[in-house]
mmCIF file of C-alpha atoms and ligand atoms in Angstrom:
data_model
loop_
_atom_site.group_PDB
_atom_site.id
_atom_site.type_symbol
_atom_site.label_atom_id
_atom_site.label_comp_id
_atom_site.label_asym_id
_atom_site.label_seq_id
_atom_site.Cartn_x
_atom_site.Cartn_y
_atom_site.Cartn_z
ATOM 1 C CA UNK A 1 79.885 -134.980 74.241
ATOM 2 C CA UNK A 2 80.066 -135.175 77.861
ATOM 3 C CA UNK A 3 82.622 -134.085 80.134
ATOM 4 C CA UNK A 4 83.474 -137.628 81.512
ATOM 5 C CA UNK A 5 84.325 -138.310 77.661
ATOM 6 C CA UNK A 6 85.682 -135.294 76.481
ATOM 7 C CA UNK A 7 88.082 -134.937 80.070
ATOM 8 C CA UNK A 8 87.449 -138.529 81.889
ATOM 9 C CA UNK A 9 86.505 -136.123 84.929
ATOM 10 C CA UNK A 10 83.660 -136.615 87.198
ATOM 11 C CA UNK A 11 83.296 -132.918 88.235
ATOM 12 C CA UNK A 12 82.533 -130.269 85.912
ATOM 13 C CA UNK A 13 86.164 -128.646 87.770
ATOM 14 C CA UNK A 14 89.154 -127.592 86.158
ATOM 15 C CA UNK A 15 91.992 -126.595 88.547
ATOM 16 C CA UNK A 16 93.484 -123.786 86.098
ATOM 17 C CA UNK A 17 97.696 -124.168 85.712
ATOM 18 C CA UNK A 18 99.729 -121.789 87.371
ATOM 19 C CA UNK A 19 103.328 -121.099 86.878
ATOM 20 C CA UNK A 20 105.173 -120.395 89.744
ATOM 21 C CA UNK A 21 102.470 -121.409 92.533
ATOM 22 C CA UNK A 22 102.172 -124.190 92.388
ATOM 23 C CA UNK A 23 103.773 -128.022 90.929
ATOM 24 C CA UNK A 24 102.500 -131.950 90.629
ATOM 25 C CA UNK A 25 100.796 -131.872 94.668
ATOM 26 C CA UNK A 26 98.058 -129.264 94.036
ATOM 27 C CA UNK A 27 97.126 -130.964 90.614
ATOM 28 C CA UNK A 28 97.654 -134.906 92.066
ATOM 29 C CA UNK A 29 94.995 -133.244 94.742
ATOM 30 C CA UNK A 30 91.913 -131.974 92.487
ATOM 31 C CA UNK A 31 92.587 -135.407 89.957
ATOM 32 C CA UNK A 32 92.333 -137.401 93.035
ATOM 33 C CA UNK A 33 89.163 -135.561 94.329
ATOM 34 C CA UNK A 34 86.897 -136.027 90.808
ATOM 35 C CA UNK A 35 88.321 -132.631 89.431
ATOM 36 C CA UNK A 36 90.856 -132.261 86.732
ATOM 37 C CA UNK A 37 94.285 -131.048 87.928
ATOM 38 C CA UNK A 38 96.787 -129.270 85.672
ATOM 39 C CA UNK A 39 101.049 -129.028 85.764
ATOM 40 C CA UNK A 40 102.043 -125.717 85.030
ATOM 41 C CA UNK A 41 104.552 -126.210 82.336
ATOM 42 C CA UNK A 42 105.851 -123.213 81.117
ATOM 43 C CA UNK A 43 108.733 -122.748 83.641
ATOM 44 C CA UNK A 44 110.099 -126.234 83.340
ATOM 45 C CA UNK A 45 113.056 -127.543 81.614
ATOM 46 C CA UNK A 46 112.880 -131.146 80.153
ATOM 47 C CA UNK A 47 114.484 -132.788 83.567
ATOM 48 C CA UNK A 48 112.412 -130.838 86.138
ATOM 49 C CA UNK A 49 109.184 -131.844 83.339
ATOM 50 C CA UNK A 50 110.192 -135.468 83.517
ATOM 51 C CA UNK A 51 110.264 -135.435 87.367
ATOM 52 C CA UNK A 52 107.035 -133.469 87.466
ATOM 53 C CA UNK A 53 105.650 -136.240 85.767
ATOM 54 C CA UNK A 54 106.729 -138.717 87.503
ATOM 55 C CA UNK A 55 105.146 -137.880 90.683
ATOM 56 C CA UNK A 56 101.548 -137.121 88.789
ATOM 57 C CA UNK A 57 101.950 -140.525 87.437
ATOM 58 C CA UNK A 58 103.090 -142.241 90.958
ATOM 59 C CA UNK A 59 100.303 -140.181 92.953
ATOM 60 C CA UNK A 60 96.779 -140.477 90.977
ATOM 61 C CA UNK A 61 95.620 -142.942 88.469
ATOM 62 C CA UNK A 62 93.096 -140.482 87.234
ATOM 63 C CA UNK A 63 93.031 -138.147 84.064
ATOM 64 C CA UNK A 64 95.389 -134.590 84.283
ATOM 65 C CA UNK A 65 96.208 -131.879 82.976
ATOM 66 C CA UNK A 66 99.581 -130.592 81.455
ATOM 67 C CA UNK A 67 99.535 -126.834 80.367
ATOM 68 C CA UNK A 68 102.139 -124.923 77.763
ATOM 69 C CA UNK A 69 102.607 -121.671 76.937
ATOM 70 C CA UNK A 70 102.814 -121.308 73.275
ATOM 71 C CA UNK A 71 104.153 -117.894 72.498
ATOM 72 C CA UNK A 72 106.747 -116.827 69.248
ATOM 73 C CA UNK A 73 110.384 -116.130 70.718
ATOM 74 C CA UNK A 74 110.600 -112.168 70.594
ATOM 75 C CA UNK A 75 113.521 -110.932 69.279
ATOM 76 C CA UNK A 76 115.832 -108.758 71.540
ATOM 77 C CA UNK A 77 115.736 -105.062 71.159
ATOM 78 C CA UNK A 78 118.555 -103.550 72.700
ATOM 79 C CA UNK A 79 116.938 -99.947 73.179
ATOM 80 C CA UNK A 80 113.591 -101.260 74.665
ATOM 81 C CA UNK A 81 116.054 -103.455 76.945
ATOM 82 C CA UNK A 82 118.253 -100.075 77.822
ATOM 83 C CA UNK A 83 114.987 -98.010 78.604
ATOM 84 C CA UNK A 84 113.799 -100.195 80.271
ATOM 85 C CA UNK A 85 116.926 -100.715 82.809
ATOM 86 C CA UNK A 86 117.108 -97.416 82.923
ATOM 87 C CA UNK A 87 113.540 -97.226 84.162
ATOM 88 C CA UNK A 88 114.313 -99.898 86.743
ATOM 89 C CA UNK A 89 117.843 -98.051 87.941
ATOM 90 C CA UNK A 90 116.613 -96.539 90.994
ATOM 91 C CA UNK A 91 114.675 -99.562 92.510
ATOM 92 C CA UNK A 92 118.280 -101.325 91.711
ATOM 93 C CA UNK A 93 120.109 -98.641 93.615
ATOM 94 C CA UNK A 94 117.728 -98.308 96.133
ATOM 95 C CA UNK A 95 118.307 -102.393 96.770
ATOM 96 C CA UNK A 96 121.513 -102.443 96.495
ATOM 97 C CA UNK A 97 121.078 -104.251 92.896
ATOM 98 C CA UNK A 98 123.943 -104.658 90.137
ATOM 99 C CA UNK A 99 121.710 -104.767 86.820
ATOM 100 C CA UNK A 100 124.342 -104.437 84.563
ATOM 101 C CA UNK A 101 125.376 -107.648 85.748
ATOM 102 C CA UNK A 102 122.231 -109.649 84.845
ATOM 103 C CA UNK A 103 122.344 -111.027 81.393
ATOM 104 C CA UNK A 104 118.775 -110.007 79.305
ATOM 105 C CA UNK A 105 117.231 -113.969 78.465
ATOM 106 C CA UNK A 106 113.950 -115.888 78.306
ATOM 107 C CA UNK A 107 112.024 -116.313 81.285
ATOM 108 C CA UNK A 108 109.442 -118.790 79.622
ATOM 109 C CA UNK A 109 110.115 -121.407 77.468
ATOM 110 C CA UNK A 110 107.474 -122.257 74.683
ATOM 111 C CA UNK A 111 106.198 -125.679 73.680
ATOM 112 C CA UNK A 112 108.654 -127.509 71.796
ATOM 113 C CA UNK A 113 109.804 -130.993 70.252
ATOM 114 C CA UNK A 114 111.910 -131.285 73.529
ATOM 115 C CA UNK A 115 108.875 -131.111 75.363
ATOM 116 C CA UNK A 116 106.504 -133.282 73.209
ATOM 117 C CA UNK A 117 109.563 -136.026 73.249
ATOM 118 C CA UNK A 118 109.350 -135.782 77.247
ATOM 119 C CA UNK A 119 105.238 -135.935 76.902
ATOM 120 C CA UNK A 120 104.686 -138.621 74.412
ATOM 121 C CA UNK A 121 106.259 -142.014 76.340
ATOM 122 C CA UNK A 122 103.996 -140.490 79.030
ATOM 123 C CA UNK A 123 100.422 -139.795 76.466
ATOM 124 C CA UNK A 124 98.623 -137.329 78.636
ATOM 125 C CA UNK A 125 95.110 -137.352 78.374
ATOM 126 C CA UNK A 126 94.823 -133.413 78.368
ATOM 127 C CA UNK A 127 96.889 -130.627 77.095
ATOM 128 C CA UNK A 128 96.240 -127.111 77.256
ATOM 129 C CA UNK A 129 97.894 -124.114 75.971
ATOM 130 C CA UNK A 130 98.243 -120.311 76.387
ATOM 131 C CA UNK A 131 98.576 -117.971 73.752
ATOM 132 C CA UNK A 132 97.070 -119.956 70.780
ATOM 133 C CA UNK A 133 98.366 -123.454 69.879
ATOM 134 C CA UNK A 134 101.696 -124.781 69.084
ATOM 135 C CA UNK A 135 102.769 -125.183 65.178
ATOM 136 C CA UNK A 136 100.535 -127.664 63.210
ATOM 137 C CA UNK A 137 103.045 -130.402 63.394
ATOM 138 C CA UNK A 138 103.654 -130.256 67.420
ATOM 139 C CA UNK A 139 100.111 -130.105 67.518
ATOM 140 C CA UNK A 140 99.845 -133.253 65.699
ATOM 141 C CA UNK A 141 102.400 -134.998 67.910
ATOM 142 C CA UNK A 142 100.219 -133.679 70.887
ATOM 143 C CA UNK A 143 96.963 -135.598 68.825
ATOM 144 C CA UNK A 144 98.908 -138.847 67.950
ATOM 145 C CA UNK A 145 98.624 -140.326 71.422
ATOM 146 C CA UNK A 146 95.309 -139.086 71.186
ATOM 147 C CA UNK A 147 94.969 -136.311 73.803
ATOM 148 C CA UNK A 148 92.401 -133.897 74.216
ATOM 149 C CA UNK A 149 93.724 -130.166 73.293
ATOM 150 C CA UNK A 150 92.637 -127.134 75.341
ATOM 151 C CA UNK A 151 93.128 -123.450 75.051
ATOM 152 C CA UNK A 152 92.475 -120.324 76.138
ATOM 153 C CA UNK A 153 90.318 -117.599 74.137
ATOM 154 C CA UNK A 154 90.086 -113.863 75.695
ATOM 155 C CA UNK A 155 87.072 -112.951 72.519
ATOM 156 C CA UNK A 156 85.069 -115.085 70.170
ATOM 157 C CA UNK A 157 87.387 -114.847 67.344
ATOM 158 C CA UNK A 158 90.294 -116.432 69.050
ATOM 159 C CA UNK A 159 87.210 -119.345 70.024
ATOM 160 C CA UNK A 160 86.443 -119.883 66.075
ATOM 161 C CA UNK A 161 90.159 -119.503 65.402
ATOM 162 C CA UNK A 162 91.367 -122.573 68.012
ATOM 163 C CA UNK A 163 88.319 -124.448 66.940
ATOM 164 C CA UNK A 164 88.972 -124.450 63.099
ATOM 165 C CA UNK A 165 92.861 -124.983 64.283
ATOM 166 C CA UNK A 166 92.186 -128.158 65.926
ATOM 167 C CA UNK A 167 90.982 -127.565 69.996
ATOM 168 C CA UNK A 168 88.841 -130.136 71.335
ATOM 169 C CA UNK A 169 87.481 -127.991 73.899
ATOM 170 C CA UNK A 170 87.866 -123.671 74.048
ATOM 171 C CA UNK A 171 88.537 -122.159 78.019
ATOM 172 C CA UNK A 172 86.627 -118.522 77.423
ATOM 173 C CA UNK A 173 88.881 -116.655 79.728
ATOM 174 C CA UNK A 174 86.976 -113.686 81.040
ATOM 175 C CA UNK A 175 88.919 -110.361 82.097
ATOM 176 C CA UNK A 176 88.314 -111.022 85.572
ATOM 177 C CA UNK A 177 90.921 -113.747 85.385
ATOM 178 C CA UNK A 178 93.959 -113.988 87.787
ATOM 179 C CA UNK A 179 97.428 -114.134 85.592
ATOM 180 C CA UNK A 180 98.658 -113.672 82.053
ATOM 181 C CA UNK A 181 96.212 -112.885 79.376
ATOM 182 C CA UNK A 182 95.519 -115.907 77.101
ATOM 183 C CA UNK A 183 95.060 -113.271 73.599
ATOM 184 C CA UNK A 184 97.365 -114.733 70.459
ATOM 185 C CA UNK A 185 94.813 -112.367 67.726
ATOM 186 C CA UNK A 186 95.002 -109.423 68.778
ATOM 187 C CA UNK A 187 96.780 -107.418 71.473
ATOM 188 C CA UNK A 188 93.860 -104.817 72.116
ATOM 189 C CA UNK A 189 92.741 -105.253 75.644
ATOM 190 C CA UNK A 190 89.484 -103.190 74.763
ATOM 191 C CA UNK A 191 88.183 -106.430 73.173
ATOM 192 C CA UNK A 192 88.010 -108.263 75.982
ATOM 193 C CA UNK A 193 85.085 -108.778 78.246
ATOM 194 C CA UNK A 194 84.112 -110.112 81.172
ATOM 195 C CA UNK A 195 83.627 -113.981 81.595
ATOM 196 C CA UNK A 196 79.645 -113.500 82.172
ATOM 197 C CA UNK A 197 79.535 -111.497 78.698
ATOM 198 C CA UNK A 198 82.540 -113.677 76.910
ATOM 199 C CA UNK A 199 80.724 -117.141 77.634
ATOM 200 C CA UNK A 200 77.486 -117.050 76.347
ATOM 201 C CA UNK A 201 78.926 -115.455 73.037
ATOM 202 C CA UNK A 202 81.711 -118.035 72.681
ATOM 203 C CA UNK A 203 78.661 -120.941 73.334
ATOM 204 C CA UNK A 204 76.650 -119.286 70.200
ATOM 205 C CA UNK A 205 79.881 -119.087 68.124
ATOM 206 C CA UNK A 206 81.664 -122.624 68.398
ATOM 207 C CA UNK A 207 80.278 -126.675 68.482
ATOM 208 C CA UNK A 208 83.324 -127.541 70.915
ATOM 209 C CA UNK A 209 82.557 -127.985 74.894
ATOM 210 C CA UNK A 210 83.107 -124.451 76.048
ATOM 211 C CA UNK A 211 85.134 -123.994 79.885
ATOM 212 C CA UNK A 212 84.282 -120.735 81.768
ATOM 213 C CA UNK A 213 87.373 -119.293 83.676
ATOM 214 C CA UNK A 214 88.381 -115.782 85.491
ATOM 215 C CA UNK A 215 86.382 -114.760 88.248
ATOM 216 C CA UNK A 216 84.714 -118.014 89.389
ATOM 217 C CA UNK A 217 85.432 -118.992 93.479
ATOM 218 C CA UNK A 218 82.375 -120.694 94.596
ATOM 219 C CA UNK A 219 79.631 -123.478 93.634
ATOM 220 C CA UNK A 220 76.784 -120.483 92.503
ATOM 221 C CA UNK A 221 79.420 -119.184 90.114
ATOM 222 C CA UNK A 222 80.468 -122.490 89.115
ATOM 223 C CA UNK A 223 76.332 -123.153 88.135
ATOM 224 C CA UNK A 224 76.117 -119.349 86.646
ATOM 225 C CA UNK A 225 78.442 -120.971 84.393
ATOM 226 C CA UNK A 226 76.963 -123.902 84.184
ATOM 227 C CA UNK A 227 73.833 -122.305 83.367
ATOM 228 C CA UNK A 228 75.565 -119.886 80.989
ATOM 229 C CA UNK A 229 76.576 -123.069 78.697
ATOM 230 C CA UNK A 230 79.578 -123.842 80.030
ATOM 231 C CA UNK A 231 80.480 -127.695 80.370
ATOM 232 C CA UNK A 232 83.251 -126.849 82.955
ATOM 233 C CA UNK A 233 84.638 -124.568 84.939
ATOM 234 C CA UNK A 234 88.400 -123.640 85.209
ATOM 235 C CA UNK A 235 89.966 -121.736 88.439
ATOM 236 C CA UNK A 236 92.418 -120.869 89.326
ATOM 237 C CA UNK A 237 92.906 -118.043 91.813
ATOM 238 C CA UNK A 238 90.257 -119.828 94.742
ATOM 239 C CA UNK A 239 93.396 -122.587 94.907
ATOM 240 C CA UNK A 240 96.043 -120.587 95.582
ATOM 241 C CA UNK A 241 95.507 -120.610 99.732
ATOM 242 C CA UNK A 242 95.764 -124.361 99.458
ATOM 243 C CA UNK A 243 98.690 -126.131 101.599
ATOM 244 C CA UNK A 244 99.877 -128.203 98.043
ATOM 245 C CA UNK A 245 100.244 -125.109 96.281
ATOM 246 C CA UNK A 246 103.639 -123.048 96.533
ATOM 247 C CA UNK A 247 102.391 -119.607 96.851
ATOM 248 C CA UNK A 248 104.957 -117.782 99.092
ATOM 249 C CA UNK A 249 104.240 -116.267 102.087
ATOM 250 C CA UNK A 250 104.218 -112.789 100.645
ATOM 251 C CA UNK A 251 101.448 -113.797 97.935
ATOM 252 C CA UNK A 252 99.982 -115.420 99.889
ATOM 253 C CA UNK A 253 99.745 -112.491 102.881
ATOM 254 C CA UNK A 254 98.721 -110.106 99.930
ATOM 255 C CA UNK A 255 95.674 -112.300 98.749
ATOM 256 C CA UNK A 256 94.484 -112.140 102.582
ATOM 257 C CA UNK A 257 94.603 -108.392 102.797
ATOM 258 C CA UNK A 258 92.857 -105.011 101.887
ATOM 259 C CA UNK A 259 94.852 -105.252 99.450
ATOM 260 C CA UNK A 260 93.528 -108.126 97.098
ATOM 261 C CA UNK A 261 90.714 -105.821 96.173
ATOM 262 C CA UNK A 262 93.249 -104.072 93.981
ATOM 263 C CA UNK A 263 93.809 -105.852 91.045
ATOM 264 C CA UNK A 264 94.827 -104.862 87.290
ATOM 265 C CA UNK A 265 96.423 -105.933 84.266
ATOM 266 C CA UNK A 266 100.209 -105.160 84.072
ATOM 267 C CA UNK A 267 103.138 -105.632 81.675
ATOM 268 C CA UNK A 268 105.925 -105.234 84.497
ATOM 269 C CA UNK A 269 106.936 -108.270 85.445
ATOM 270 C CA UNK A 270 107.542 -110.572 82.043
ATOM 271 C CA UNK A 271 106.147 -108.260 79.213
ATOM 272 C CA UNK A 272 102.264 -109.477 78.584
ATOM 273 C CA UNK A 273 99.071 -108.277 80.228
ATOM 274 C CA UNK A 274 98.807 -110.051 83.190
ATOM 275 C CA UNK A 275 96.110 -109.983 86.409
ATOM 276 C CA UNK A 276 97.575 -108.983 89.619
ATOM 277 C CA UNK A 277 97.153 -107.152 92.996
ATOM 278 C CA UNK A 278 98.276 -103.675 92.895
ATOM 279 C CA UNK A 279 101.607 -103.434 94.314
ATOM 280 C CA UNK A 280 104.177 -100.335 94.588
ATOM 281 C CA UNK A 281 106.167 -101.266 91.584
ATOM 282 C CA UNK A 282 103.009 -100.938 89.105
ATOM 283 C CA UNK A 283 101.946 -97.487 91.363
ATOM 284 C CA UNK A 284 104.598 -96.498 90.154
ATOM 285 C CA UNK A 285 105.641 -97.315 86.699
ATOM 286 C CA UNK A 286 101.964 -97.654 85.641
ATOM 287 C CA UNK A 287 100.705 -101.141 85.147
ATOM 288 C CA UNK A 288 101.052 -100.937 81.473
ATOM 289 C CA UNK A 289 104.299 -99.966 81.227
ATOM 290 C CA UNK A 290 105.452 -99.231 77.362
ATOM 291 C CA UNK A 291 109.086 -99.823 78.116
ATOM 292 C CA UNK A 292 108.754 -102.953 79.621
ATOM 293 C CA UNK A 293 110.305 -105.505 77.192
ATOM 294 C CA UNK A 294 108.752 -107.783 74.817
ATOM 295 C CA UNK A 295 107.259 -111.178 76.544
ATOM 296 C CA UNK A 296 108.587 -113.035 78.487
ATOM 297 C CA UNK A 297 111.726 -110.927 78.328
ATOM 298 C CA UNK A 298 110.711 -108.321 80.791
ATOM 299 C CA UNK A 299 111.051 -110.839 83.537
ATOM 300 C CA UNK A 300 114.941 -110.823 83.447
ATOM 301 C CA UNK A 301 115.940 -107.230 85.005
ATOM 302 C CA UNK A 302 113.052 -107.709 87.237
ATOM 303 C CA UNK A 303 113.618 -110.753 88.842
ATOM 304 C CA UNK A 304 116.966 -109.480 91.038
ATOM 305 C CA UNK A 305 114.566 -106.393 92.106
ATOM 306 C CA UNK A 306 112.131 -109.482 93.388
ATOM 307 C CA UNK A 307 114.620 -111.491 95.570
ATOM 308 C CA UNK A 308 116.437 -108.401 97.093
ATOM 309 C CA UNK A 309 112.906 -107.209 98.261
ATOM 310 C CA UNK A 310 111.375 -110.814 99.114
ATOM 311 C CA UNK A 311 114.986 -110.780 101.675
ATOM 312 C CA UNK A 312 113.740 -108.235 103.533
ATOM 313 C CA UNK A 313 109.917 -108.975 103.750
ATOM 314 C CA UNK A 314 108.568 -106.763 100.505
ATOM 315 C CA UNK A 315 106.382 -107.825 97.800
ATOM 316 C CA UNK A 316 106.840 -104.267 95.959
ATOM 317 C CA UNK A 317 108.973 -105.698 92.858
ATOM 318 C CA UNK A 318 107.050 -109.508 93.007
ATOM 319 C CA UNK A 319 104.117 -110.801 90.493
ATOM 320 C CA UNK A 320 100.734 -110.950 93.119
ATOM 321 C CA UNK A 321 99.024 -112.690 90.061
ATOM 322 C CA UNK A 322 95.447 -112.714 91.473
ATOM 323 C CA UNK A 323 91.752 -112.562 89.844
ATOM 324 C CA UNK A 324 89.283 -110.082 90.485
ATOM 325 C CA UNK A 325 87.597 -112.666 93.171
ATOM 326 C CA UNK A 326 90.393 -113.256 95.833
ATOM 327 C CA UNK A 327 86.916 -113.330 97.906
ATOM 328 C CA UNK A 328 87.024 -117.481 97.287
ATOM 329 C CA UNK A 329 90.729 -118.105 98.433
ATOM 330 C CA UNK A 330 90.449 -120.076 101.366
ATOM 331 C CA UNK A 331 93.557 -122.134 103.031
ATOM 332 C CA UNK A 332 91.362 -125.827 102.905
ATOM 333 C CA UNK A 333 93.227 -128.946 101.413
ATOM 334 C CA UNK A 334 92.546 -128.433 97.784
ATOM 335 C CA UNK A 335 90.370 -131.664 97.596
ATOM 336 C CA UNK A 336 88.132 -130.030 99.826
ATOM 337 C CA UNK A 337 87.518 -126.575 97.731
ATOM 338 C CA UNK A 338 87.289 -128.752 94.647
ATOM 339 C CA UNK A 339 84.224 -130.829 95.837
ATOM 340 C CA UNK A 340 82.923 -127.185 97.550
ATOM 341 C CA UNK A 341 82.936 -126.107 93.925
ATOM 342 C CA UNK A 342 80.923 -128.743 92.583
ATOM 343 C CA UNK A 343 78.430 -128.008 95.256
ATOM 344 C CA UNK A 344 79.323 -131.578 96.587
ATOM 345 C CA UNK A 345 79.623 -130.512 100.449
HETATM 346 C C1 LIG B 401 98.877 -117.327 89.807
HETATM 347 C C2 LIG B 401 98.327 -117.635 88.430
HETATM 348 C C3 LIG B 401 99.168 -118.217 87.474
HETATM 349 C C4 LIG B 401 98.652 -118.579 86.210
HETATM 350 N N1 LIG B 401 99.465 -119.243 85.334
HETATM 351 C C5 LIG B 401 98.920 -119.786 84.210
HETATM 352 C C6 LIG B 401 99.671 -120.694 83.409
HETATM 353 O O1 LIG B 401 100.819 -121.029 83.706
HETATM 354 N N2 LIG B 401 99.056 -121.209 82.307
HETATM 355 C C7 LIG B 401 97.764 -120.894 81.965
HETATM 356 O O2 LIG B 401 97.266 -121.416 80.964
HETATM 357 N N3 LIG B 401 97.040 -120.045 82.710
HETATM 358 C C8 LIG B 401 97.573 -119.500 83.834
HETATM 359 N N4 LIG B 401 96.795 -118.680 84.631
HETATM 360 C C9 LIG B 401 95.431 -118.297 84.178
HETATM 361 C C10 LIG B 401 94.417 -119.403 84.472
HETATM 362 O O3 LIG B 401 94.516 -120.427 83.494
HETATM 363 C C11 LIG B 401 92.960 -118.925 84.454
HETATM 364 O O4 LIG B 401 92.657 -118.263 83.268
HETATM 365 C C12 LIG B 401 92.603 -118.035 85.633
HETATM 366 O O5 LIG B 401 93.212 -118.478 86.819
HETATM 367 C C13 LIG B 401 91.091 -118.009 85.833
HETATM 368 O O6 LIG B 401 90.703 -116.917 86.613
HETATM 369 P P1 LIG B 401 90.671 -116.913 88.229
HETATM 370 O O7 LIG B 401 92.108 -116.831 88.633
HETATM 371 O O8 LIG B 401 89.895 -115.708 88.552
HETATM 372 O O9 LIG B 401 90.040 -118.205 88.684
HETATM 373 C C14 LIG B 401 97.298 -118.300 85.890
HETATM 374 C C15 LIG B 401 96.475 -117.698 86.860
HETATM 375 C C16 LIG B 401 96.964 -117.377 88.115
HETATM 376 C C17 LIG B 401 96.033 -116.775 89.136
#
């Protein structure tokens, strides 16, 4: 199958979703320039969805993207909560934080009926997911206006598992990768491999279109992958420089710095192994921090911490979700790196 069927996309270029950095311009951009741009999803009631969609529909005519996290509810656990406050305590006191005055709650919201009710009088061509797929019959809703269903797989047993559970098309998300981890199987990180080693073995194991992503800034990476199997590229991390994203200031400082050469995964800031630069807060606690609540529950206590720092200039308490290759992040109109990726100019 070829891409233009499987995606309707001239360019074998996937702008990878990003929660928080970026909304409807950045993906209207890549769509427009022969790429295929994604809407973030995950932090997105049904309103701010609708209107989200809206503007995709009113600014390109061509095929997009609309990405879901897919994750079980965690219960709450009041002790993991407490520890965890009481880890965070002097960072409160220090900025002047009340966090007994923040009530624990979700910080992402899972793909739901709500959602698919908000999707369907729309009938996106794509959807991906994060964290597996949703249940069989939301998946089926997803199929009945026939879209094409993406996901993530960190190994080759999360490739055969979406491909016997219905994905059109498996993203092998190497551990280079800027931003949450995409594992649902299993949460051993010691399985995971780089997207150089994780693509050719997800090829040999699965019959659907395989997308490289994690790690990829340039057009000879986007052909490595190419030449690796691959029948698209997904990235993420090269965009986030770009005017129509909404990287802040601080982000988007720390991606221009020393300091991007840090990276690592951490649990601090909503619960799951994510990719991000190095900052004091995970110095400090340790990137993989045991007491840090369930995901995406974590994100509650921190997210005061956040907007007291951000006030006075400090990215110590934010998420610098980055990949391992910051190197590609440059601040051109995202039309511009998307055709650079296809080797186009
Ligand atoms: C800032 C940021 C936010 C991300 N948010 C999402 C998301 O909302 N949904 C998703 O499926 N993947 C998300 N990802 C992961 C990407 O889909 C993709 O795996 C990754 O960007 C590829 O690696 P790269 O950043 O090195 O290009 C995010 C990545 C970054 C850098």
């Amino acid at each position: 199958m070829t891409l233009h069927d499987l995606l309707g996309i001239e360019l074998p270029i996937i702008q990878a979703p990003m929660a928080g950095v970026q909304g409807s311009a950045l993906a209207i951009a890549v769509s427009n320039a022969g790429g295929l741009g994604s809407l973030p999803c995950a932090l997105l009631g049904a309103d701010a969805l609708r209107s989200e969609l809206a503007a995709l529909r009113a600014g390109t005519d061509k095929p997009y993207n609309v990405n879901f996290f897919c994750h079980k509810p965690p219960l709450h656990d009041a002790a993991r909560e407490s520890a965890w406050r009481g880890a965070l305590a002097p960072y409160a006191r220090e900025l002047g934080v009340d966090l007994a005055s923040v009530p624990a709650g979700a910080g992402r919201i899972p793909f739901s009926n709500e959602a698919a009710d908000v999707l369907e009088a729309l009938a996106p061509r794509v959807v991906s997911f994060h964290f597996g797929l949703p249940s069989p019959a939301l998946l089926a809703r997803v199929k009945s206006w026939g879209a094409t269903v993406l996901s993530s797989a960190t190994t080759v047993d999360e490739a055969r598992w979406l491909q016997a559970h219905g994905a059109d098309a498996v993203i092998a998300q190497g551990l280079e990768a800027g931003g949450h981890r995409g594992h649902f199987l299993s949460d051993d990180l010691t399985l995971q491999a780089g997207t150089f080693a994780l693509l050719p073995q997800i090829v040999r194991a699965v019959g659907v279109p395989v997308i490289a992503a994690g790690g990829i800034a340039d057009a000879n990476g986007v052909a490595a992958a190419l030449a690796l199997g691959a029948a698209a590229v997904q990235a993420g991390t090269a965009y986030l420089l770009c005017p129509e994203a909404t990287t802040s200031a601080l982000h988007r400082e720390a991606l221009t710095s020393e300091q991007a050469r840090h990276t690592a995964l951490t649990t601090l800031f909503t619960g799951r192994p994510a990719r991000g630069i190095v900052n004091r807060l995970m110095r400090e606690l340790g990137p993989l921090c045991p007491m840090a609540p369930e995901f995406p529950l974590a994100t509650a206590a921190i997210a005061p911490l956040r907007a007291a720092a951000e006030k006075h200039g400090s990215s110590d308490f934010s998420p610098l979700w980055s990949g391992q290759n910051a190197g590609g992040c440059r601040a051109v109109p995202a039309a511009q790196l998307t055709r650079e990726l296809a080797d186009l100019q």
